[in-house]
Amino acid sequence: MSNRIPAGPVLGAAVAAMLTAGGAGALEIKSSDVHAMGYPTTEAIAYMGDLLNERSGGKYSIKIFHSMQLGGEKEALEQVQLGALEMTRVSVGVVGPIVDDFNAFNLPYVFRSIEHMHNVVDGEIGQELLARLEVGGLIGLGYMDAGARSFYNKIKPIREPADLQGLKIRVMQNPIFVEMMSGMGGTGIPIAFNELYTAMQTGVVDGAENNPPSYSTQKHFEVAGYYSLTEHLIVPEIFVFSKKVWDTLPPEDQQMIREAAKEATKKERELWAAMEQKAMAELQGLGVQINADVDKPAFIAATAPVREKFGEKYKDLIVRIEAVEG
Ligand code: BDP
């Protein structure tokens, strides 16, 4: 009945919040992600935005450009480097070309398990690498889970490396993955994630490799129905902030962002575990041919030359990664 503006302290607080939100020093952090809302990464960044908003009294908020609205991950990273975009969440897979050392995480079977990967990225090595991003114009805020990646294609189940012969497999935009594919006997073709569905549909490639949640949410099973559990890569996600923008923020605000980022990582890991299980169950229900009969030792052996070649380059890092438990 009444549309009177509430008086007193309620109004005072509302006006104060509005003034801060729109006022000097307020920052709406634009952050991009190739995944849709509802995916663990986008939800974790939304959670981070809520935390920041609450803790800063409206000074900071996050606006998510999800579902590849801003294109692929390579472009997103470039935008962040330029300061045109404040933040992005990408796969470590595309960070290797910016800070080479990240390629130590992009080698096939370099991590023995998810636990091993966690111990590495949460420990000294992971934190050291995040700090190295500064030379690339990026502030590394944290890692997130992405499980293990396996092959899928439209032709047949993959049991051993020989099954990949003659197959064109889309890989992330990083030359290291092209070498990985050659090592396994297939052909790796780098294509942006936002162009992949069409590339498979039109036969530019026969398949790709990814974790079950990406395969499922992107509906790649519609055009590539054989999913084989090779689990050849455990590549974490990473979220980064623009150094250009970061350097203009007061240290206490930088600290607040770092703390919220830590909580976002934790949140994503919880969401991830549930999503992975759900995706596998859904895929089975959709009639996808999931092949668990994979000769993993043969894949590990076939990729040894790639690990050796790059292992030389990242020797110290790899020795340290191997020494981490898990
Ligand atoms: C997904 C990652 C996403 C990558 C994508 C890819 O979450 O960041 O863009 O793989 O293969 O698992 O490009």
mmCIF file of C-alpha atoms and ligand atoms in Angstrom, residues 34-35 73 89-91 149 170 172 193 210-211 214 237, ligand 1:
data_model
loop_
_atom_site.group_PDB
_atom_site.id
_atom_site.type_symbol
_atom_site.label_atom_id
_atom_site.label_comp_id
_atom_site.label_asym_id
_atom_site.label_seq_id
_atom_site.Cartn_x
_atom_site.Cartn_y
_atom_site.Cartn_z
ATOM 1 C CA VAL A 34 34.438 -19.846 -20.685
ATOM 2 C CA HIS A 35 31.993 -21.822 -18.548
ATOM 3 C CA GLU A 73 41.031 -17.887 -22.900
ATOM 4 C CA ARG A 89 39.671 -17.727 -14.730
ATOM 5 C CA VAL A 90 41.446 -19.950 -17.238
ATOM 6 C CA SER A 91 43.131 -23.332 -17.464
ATOM 7 C CA ARG A 149 41.408 -34.921 -18.770
ATOM 8 C CA ARG A 170 41.798 -30.699 -30.528
ATOM 9 C CA MET A 172 44.392 -26.276 -25.810
ATOM 10 C CA PHE A 193 37.414 -23.815 -26.586
ATOM 11 C CA ASN A 210 38.755 -32.833 -21.336
ATOM 12 C CA ASN A 211 37.294 -33.662 -17.943
ATOM 13 C CA SER A 214 33.366 -29.904 -19.536
ATOM 14 C CA GLU A 237 42.473 -24.033 -13.279
HETATM 15 C C1 BDP B 1 38.202 -26.919 -19.356
HETATM 16 C C2 BDP B 1 38.711 -25.745 -18.585
HETATM 17 C C3 BDP B 1 38.687 -24.491 -19.415
HETATM 18 C C4 BDP B 1 39.411 -24.714 -20.725
HETATM 19 C C5 BDP B 1 38.882 -25.934 -21.415
HETATM 20 C C6 BDP B 1 39.638 -26.216 -22.718
HETATM 21 O O1 BDP B 1 37.894 -25.545 -17.453
HETATM 22 O O2 BDP B 1 39.301 -23.468 -18.684
HETATM 23 O O3 BDP B 1 39.212 -23.632 -21.567
HETATM 24 O O4 BDP B 1 38.951 -27.041 -20.570
HETATM 25 O O5 BDP B 1 39.881 -27.364 -23.019
HETATM 26 O O6 BDP B 1 38.350 -28.080 -18.595
HETATM 27 O O7 BDP B 1 39.954 -25.266 -23.426
#
